[in-house]
Coordinates of C-alpha atoms and ligand atoms in Angstrom, one line a residue:
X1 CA -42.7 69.3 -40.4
X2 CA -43.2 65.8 -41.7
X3 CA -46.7 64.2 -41.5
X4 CA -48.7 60.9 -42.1
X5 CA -49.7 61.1 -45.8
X6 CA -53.1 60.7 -46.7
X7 CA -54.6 59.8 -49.6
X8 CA -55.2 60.2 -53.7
X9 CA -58.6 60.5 -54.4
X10 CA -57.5 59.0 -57.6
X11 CA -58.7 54.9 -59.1
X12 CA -54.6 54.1 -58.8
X13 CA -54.6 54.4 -55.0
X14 CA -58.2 53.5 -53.9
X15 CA -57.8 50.4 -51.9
X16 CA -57.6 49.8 -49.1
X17 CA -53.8 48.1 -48.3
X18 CA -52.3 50.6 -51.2
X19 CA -53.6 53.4 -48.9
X20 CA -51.9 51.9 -45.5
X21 CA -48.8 51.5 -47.7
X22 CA -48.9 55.3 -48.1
X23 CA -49.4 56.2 -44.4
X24 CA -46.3 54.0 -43.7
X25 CA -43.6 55.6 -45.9
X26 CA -42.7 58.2 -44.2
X27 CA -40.6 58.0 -40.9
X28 CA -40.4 61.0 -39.3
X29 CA -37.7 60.7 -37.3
X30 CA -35.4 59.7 -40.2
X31 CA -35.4 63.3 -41.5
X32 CA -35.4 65.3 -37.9
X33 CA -31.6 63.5 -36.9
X34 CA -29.9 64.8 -40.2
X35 CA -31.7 68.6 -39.2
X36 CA -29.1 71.4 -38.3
X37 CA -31.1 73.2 -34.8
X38 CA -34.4 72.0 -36.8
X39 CA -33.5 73.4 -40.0
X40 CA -32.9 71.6 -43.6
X41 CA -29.8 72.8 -45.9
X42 CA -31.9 74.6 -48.1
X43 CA -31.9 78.3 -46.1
X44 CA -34.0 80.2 -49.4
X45 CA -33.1 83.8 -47.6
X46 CA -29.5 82.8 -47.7
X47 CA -29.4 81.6 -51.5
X48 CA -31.3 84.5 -52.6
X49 CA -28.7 86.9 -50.7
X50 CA -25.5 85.4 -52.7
X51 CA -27.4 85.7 -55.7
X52 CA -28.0 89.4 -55.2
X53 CA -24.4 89.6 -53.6
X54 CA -22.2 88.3 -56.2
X55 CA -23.8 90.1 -59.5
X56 CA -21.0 91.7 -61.7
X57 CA -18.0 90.1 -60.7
X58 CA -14.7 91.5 -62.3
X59 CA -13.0 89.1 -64.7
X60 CA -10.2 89.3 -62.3
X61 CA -12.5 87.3 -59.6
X62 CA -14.4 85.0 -62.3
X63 CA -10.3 83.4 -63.4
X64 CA -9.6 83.0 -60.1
X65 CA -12.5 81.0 -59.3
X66 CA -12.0 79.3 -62.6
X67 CA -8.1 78.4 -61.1
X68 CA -10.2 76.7 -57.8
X69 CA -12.1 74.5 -60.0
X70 CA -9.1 73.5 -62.0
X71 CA -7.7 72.8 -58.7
X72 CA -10.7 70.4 -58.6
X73 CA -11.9 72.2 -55.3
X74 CA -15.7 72.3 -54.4
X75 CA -16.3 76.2 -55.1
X76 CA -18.5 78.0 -52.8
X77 CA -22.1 79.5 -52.8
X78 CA -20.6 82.9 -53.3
X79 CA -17.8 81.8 -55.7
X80 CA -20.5 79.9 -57.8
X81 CA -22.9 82.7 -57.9
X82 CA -20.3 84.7 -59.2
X83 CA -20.1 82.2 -62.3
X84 CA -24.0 82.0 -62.4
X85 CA -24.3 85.9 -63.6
X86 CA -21.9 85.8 -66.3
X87 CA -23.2 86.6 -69.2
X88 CA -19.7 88.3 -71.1
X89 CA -19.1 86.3 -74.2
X90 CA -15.5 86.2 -73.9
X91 CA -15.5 84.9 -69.8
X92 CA -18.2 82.6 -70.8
X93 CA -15.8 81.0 -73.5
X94 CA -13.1 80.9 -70.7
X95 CA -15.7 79.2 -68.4
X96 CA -17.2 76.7 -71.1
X97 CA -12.9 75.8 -71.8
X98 CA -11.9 75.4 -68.1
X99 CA -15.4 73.3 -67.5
X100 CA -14.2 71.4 -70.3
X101 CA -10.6 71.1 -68.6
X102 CA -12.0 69.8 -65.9
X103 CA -13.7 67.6 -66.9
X104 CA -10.6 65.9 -69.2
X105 CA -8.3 66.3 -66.0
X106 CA -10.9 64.2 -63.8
X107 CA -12.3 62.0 -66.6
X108 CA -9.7 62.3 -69.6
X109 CA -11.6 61.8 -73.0
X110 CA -13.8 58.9 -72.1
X111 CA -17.8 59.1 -71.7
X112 CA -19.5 56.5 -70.1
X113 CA -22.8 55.2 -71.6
X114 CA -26.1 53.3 -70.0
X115 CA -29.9 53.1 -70.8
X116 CA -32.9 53.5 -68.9
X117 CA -35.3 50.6 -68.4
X118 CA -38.6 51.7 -67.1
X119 CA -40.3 48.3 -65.4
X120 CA -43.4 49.8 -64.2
X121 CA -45.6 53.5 -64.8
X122 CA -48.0 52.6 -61.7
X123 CA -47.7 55.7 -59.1
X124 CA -49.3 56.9 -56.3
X125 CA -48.1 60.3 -56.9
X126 CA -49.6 63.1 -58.5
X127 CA -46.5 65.4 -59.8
X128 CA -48.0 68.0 -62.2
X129 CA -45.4 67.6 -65.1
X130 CA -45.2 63.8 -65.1
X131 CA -46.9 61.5 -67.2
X132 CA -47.0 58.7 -65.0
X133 CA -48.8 61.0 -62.2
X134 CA -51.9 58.9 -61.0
X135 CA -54.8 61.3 -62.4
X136 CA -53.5 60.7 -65.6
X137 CA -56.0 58.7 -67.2
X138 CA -55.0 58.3 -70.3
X139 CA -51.7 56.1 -69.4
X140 CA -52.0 52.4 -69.7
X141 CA -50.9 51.0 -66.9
X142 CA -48.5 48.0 -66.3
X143 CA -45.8 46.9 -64.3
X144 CA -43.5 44.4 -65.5
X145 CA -43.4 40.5 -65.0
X146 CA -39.9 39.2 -63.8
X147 CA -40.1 37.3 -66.8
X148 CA -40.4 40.4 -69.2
X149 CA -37.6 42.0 -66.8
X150 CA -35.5 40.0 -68.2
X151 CA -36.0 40.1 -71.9
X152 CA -35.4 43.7 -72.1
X153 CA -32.5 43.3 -70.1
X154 CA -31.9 40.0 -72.9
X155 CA -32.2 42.9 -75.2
X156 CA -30.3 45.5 -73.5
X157 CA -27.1 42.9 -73.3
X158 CA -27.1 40.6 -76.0
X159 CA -28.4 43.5 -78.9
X160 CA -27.5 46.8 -78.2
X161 CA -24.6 45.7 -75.7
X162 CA -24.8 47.9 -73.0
X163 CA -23.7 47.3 -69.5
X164 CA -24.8 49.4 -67.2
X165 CA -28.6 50.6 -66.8
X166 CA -30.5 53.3 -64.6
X167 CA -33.9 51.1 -63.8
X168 CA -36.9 53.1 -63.2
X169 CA -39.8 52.8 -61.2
X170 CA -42.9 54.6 -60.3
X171 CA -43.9 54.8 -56.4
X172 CA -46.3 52.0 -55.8
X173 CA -46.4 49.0 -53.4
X174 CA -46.0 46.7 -56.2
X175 CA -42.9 48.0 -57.6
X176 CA -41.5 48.8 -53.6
X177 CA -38.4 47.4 -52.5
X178 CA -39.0 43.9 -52.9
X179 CA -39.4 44.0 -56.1
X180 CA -36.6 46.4 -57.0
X181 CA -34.3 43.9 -55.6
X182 CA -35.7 40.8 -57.6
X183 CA -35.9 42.9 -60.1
X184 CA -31.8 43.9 -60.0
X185 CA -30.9 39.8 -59.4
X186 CA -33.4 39.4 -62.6
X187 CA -31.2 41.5 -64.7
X188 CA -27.6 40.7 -63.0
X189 CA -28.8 37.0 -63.8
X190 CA -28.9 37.3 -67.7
X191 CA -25.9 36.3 -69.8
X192 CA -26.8 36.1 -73.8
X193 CA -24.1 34.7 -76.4
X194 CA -23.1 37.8 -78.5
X195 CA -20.9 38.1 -82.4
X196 CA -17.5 37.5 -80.1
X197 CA -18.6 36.5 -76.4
X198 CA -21.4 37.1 -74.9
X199 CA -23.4 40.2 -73.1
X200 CA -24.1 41.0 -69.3
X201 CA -24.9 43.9 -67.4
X202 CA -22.9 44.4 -64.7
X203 CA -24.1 47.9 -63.3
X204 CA -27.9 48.8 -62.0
X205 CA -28.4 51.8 -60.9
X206 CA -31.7 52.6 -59.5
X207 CA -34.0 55.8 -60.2
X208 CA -36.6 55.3 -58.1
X209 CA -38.4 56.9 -54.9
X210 CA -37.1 57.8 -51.8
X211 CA -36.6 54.8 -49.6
X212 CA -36.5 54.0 -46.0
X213 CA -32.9 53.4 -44.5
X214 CA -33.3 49.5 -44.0
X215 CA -34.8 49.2 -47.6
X216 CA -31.3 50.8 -48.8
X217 CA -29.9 48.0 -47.2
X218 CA -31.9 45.8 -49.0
X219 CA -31.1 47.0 -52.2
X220 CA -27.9 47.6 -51.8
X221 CA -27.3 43.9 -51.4
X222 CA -29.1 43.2 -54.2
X223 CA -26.0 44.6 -55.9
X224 CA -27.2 48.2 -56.5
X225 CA -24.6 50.6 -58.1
X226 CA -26.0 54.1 -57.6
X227 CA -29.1 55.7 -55.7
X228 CA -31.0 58.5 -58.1
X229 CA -33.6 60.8 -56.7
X230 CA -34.1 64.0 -58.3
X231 CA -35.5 66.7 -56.1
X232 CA -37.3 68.3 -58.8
X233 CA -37.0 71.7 -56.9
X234 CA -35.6 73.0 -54.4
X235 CA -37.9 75.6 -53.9
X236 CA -40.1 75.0 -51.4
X237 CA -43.2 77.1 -52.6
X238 CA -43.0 75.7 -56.1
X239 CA -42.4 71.8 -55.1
X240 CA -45.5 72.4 -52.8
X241 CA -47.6 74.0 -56.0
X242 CA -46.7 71.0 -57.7
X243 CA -46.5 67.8 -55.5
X244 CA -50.2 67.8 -53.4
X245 CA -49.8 67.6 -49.6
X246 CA -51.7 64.5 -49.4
X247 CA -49.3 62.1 -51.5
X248 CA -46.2 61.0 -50.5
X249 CA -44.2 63.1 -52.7
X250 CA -45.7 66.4 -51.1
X251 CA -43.5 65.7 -47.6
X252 CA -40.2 67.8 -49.4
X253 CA -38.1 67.0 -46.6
X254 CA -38.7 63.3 -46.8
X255 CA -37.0 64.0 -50.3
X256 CA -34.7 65.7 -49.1
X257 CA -33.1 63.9 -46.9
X258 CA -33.0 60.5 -48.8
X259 CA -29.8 60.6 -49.8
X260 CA -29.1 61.3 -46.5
X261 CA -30.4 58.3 -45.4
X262 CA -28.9 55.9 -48.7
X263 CA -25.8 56.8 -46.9
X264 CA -26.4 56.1 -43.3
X265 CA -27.5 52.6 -45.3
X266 CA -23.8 52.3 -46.8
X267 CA -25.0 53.5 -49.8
X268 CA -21.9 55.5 -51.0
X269 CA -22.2 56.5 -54.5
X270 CA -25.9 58.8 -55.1
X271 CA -26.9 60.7 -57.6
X272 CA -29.2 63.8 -57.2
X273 CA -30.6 66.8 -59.6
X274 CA -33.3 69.3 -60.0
X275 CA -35.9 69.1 -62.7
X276 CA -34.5 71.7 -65.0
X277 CA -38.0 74.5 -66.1
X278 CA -39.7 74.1 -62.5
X279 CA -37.8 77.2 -60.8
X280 CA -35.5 80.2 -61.6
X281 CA -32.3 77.8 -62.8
X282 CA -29.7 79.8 -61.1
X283 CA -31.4 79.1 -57.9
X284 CA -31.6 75.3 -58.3
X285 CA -27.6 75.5 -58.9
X286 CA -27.1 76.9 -56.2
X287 CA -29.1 74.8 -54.0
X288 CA -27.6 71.8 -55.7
X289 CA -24.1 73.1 -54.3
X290 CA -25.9 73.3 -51.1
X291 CA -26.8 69.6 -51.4
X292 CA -23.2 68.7 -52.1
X293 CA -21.6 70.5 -49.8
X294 CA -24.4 68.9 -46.6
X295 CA -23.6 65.5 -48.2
X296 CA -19.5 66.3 -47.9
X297 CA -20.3 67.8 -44.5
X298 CA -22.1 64.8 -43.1
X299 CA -20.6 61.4 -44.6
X300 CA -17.4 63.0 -46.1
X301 CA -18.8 62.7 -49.7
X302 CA -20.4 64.5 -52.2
X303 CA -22.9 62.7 -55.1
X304 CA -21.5 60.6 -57.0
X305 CA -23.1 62.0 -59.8
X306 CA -25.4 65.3 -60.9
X307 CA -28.2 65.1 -63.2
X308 CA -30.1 67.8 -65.0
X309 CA -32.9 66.8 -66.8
X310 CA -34.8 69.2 -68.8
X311 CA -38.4 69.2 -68.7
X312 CA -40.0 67.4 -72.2
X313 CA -44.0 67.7 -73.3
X314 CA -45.9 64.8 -72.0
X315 CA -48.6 62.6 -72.5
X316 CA -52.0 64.5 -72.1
X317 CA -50.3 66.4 -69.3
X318 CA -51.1 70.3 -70.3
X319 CA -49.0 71.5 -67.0
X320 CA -45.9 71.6 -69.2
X321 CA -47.7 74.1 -72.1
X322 CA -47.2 77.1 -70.4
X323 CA -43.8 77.1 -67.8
X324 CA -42.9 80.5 -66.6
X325 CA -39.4 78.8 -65.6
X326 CA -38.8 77.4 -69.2
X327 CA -34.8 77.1 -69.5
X328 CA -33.4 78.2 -73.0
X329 CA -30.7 76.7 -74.6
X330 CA -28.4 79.4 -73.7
X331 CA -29.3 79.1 -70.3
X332 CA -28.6 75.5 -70.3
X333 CA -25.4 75.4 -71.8
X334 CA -24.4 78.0 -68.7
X335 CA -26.2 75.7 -66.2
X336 CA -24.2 72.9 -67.0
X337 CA -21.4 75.0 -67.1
X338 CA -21.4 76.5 -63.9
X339 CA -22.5 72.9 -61.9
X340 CA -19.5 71.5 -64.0
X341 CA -16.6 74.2 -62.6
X342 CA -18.6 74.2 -59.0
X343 CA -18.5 70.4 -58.3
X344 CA -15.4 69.7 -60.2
X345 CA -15.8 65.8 -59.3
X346 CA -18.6 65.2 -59.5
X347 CA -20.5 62.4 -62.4
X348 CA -22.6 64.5 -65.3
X349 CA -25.7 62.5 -66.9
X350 CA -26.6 64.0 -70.0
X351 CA -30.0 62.7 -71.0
X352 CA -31.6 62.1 -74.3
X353 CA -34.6 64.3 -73.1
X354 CA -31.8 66.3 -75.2
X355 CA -31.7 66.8 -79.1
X356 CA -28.9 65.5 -80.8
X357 CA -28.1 68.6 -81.7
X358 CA -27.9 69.9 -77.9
X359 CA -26.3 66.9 -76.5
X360 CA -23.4 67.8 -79.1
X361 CA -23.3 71.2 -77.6
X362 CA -23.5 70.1 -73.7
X363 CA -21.8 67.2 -73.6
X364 CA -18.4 68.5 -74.0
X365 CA -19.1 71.3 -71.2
X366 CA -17.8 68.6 -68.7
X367 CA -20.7 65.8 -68.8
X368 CA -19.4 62.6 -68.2
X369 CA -22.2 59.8 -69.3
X370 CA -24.9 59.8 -72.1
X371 CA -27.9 57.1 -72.5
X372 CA -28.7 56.3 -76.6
X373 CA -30.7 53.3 -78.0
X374 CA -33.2 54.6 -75.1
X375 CA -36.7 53.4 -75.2
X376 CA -38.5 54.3 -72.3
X377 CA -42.4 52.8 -73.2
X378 CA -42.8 50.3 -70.2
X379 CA -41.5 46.9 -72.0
X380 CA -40.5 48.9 -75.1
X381 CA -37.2 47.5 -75.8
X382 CA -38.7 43.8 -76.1
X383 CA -42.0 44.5 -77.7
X384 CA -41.8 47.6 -79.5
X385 CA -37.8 48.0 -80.2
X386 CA -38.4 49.9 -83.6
X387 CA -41.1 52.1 -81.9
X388 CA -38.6 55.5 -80.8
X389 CA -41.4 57.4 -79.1
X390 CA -44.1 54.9 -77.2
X391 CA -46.5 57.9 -75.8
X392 CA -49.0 56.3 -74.1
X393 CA -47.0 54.2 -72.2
X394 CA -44.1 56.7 -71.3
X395 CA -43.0 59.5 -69.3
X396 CA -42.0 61.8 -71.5
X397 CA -41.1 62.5 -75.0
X398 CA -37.3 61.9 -75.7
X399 CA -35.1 64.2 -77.7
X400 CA -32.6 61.7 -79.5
X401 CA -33.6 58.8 -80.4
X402 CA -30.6 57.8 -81.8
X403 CA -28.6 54.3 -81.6
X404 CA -26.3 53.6 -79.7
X405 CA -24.1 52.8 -82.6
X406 CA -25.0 56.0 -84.2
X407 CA -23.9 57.8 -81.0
X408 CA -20.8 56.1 -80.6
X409 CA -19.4 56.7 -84.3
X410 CA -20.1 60.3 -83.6
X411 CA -17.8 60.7 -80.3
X412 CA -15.1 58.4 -81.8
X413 CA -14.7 60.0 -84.8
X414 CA -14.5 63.3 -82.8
X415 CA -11.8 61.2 -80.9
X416 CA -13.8 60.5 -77.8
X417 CA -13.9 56.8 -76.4
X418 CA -16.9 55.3 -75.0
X419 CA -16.2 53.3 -71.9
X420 CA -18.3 50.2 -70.8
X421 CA -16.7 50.0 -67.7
X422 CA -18.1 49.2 -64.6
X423 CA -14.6 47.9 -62.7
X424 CA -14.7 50.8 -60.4
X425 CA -17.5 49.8 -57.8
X426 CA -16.9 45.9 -58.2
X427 CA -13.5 46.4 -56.9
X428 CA -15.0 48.9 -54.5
X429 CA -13.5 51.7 -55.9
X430 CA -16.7 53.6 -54.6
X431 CA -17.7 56.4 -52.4
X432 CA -14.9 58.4 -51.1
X433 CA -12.5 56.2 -51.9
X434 CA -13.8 56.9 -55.6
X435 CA -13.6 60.6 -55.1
X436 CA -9.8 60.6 -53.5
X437 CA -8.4 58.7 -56.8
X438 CA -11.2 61.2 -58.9
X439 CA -9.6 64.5 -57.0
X440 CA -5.8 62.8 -58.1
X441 CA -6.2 61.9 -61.2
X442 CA -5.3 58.1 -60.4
X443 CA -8.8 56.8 -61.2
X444 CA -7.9 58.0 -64.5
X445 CA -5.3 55.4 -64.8
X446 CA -7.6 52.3 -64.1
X447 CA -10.4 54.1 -66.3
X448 CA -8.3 54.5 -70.1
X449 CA -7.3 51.0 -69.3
X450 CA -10.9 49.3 -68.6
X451 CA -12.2 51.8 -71.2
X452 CA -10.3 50.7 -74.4
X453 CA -11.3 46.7 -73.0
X454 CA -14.9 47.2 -72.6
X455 CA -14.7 49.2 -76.1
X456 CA -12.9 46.5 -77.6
X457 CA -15.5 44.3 -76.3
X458 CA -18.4 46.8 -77.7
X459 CA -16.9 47.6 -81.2
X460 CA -16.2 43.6 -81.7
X461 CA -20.0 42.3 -80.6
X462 CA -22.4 45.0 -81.7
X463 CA -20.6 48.1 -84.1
X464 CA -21.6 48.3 -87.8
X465 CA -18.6 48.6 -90.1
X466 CA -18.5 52.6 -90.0
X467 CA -18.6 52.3 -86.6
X468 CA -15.9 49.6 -86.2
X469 CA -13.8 51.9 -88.6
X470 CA -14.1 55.4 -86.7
X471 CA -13.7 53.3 -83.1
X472 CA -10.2 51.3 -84.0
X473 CA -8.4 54.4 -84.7
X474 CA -9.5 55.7 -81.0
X475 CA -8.5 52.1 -79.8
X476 CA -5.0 52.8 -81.8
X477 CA -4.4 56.0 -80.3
X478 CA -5.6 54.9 -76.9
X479 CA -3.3 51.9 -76.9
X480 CA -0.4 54.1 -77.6
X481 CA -1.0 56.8 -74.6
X482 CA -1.0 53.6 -72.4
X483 CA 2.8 52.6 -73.6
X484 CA 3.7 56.0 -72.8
X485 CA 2.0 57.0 -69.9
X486 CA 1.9 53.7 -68.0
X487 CA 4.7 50.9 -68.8
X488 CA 4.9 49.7 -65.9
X489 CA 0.8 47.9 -66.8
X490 CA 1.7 47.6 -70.6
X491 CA 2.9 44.1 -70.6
X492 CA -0.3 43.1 -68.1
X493 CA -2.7 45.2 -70.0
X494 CA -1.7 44.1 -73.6
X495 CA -2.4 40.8 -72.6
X496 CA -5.8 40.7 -71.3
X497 CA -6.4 42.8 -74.7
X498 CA -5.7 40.1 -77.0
X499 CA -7.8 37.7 -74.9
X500 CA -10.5 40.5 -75.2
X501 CA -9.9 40.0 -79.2
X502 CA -10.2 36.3 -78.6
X503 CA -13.7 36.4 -77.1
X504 CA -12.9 36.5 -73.0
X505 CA -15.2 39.2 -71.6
X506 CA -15.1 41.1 -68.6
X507 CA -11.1 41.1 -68.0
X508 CA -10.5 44.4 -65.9
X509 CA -8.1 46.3 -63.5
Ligands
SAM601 N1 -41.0 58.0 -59.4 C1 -39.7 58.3 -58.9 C2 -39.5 59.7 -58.5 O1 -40.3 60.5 -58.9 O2 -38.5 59.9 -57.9 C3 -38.6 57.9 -59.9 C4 -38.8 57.9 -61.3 S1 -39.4 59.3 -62.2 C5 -40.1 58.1 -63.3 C6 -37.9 59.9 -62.9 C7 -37.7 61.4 -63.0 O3 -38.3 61.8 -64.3 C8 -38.4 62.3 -62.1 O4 -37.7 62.3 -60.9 C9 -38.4 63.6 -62.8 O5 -37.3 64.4 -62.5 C10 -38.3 63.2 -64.3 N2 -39.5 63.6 -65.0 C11 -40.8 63.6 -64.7 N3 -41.6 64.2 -65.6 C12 -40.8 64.6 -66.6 C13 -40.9 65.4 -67.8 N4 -42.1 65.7 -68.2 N5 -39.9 65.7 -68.5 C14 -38.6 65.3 -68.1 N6 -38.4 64.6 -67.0 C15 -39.4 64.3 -66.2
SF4_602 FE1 -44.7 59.2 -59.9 FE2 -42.1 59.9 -60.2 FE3 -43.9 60.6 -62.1 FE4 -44.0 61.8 -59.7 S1 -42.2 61.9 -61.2 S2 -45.8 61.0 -60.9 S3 -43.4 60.1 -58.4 S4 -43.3 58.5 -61.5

């Protein structure tokens, strides 16, 4: 099934070593090992049968799968195209609780926050919806200097004080694995003297294309957290309409498998999604189950995390003006519903491709982490940072544009806490070991307590007053669940809090 790639006609890809660079991507043979009797995970005939199968369940059926997911069990493809087709007001309120439920039992009332950095819009692709594809003219063109890598990330650290960062990157040879990892030592490297301490990030995760398994290796010792690919579809007609054969992106099983292949790498914690508006939602959910559930059958894990980005207008890109497979709000709210109750683990990214307004909705259906202060112009946190949208030099067009700061009040004064952490994968609390103490509970423990440091950290080196007041009475409230619930840390974790106060950083469990 898999192919040499040709060539883009297109000015982007039109010499000579870019096009050799294409013909070498993909490796055949490191999709046909992880086939089942020649066949990928996504059996279309099969989805589309428990679609049809499962319409109308009684209410009777719908609680008892809602009981499974409580349990924190993966559902099945039956059980979650059961959930798919409800459309009763009253069992989607019970759905929208118990995803909430879930959610707080896994992840109590923490959210965890990041920001994109785009570093580079060059592609060799030629995805319809995208403003980056390469026959997109009217896109200026750059990829970032190590140099200007690391003033954003100067920015990113020592202004708006976040910690943890997905980095972006077109497919091209110049932004290929080489210079993803320099890239990730780049922004590990900076340190910048904040209020009260002083600002680092300590997480990368990468968005980025489908790599080869020894250039997972590569990364991963350049200290990446997560791997992100989105499939954009899973349906196979409709990603070939809108990747074209002859770029990389057209091979779907090359995408398919890549996660497969970050985790032959030692890759253990990926992230995967569909582009939301491409295909018939409920389908994508349930071939997103179908992802999980190959990933849990093969390496004993599912993904780390679950994305669901909506698609948003782009620049000069008139593909997205007319989508027969445009997702309502409604529908929205059910899809993250129903990914929340059938991967009950599982990470939720909630982008700001969102509204405000949405992400107040959704966010509370079980996601897990939000970006805010996003700027996603290629540099545009350094050279542009009051410029919210950047349009000829980004993707898309983002939803909230919000600050951080302005985020942050909002959640704690609805009593949420926003965690900085990012203990978890430097103690190697990652992969399945992750997902055991996830499934218990007991990762919850270490969480409140790295949460309410790396707040403390956050609310003393970058929140405005209002923001400061709204976030001590979370930190008061927080403090007090941890007397109760854990003693047997109190002493321990009351101390590295007042050396938080006093201007230590990055004290953990
Ligand atoms: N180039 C890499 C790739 O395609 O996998 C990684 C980065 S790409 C810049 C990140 C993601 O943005 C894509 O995977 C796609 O899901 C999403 N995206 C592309 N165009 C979009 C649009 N118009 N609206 C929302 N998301 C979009
Ligand atoms: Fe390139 Fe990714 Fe955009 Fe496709 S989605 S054109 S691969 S940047």
């Amino acid at each position: 099934m898999s192919k040499g790639v040709g060539f883009a006609t297109t000015v982007l890809n039109n010499n000579k070593s870019t096009r050799e660079w294409i013909q070498n991507r993909i490796k055949p043979e490191e999709i046909e090992k992880y086939l089942d009797n020649g066949q990928d995970f996504i059996d279309e005939p099969a989805i589309e049968q428990a679609l049809a199968a499962n319409r109308g369940c009684d209410a009777r059926r719908v609680r008892d799968i809602l009981a499974k997911s409580l349990a924190i069990e993966t559902l099945t493809p039956d059980e979650t195209a059961c959930l798919i087709h409800v459309t009763d007001p009253e069992l989607l309120a019970e759905m929208r609780q118990t995803a909430s439920a879930v959610k707080t039992k896994v992840y109590d009332n923490r959210f965890v926050t990041f920001a994109p950095l785009y570093l580079g819009n060059l592609c060799v692709n030629n995805c319809a919806y995208c403003g980056f594809r390469s026959s997109n003219h009217a896109e200026t063109r750059r990829i970032l200097s190590q140099e200007e890598v690391r003033r954003e990330a100067e920015v990113l650290a020592g202004q708006i004080g976040h910690k943890r960062l997905i980095v972006v990157y077109g497919e091209h040879p110049k932004s290929g694995v080489e210079y993803m990892a320099e890239t990730l030592r780049t922004i590990y490297d900076v340190k910048v003297k904040t209020r009260c301490g002083w600002g680092q990030i300590h997480r990368c995760n990468i968005n980025g294309a489908p790599l080869q398994v020894d250039e997972y290796r590569i990364v991963k010792e350049a200290g990446l957290g997560t791997y992100q690919v989105f499939q954009e579809t899973y349906h196979k007609g409709t990603y070939a309409r809108l990747h074209p054969s002859n770029t990389i992106k057209g091979d779907y099983r090359w995408r398919l498998y890549c996660m497969h292949r970050a985790m032959e790498a030692g890759i253990d914690d990926v992230g995967i999604g569909p582009l939301v508006g491409l295909y018939d939602w409920k389908f994508e959910v349930m071939a997103i189950l179908h992802h999980a559930i190959d990933l849990e059958k093969k390496f004993g894990i599912g993904p780390h995390t679950i994305s669901f980005p909506r698609l948003e207008p782009a620049h000069n890109t008139p593909f997205l003006n007319d989508l027969p497979y445009r997702v309502s709000d409604e529908d929205f709210k059910r899809l993250v519903t129903v990914i929340r109750l059938a991967v009950p683990y599982t990470g939720m990214i909630l982008t700001a491709r969102e509204t405000a307004e949405m992400r107040r909705e959704v966010l509370p259906l079980g996601c897990t982490q939000f970006d805010a202060s996003s700027r996603i112009g290629i540099g545009g946190y350094d050279d542009r940072p009051d410029d919210r949208q950047q349009d000829d030099r980004q993707q898309f067009i983002l939803g909230d544009t919000r600050s951080l700061d302005e985020v942050i009040r909002e959640l704690a004064e609805a009593g949420y806490i926003t965690s900085f952490c990012t203990a978890g994968y430097r103690c190697g609390r990652t992969g399945d070991k992750i997902m055991c103490l996830l499934r218990s509970g007991k990762e919850g423990q270490f969480c409140k307590l790295n949460a309410v440091l790396t707040f403390r950290e956050w609310l003393d080196d970058f929140a405005t007053p209002e923001t400061l007041a709204a976030g001590e009475k979370v930190i008061a409230k927080e403090i007090e669940e941890v007397r109760r619930r854990q003693p047997g840390v109190f002493e321990s974790f009351m101390s590295y809090y007042e050396k938080t106060r006093a201007g230590e950083r990055d004290l953990y469990f």
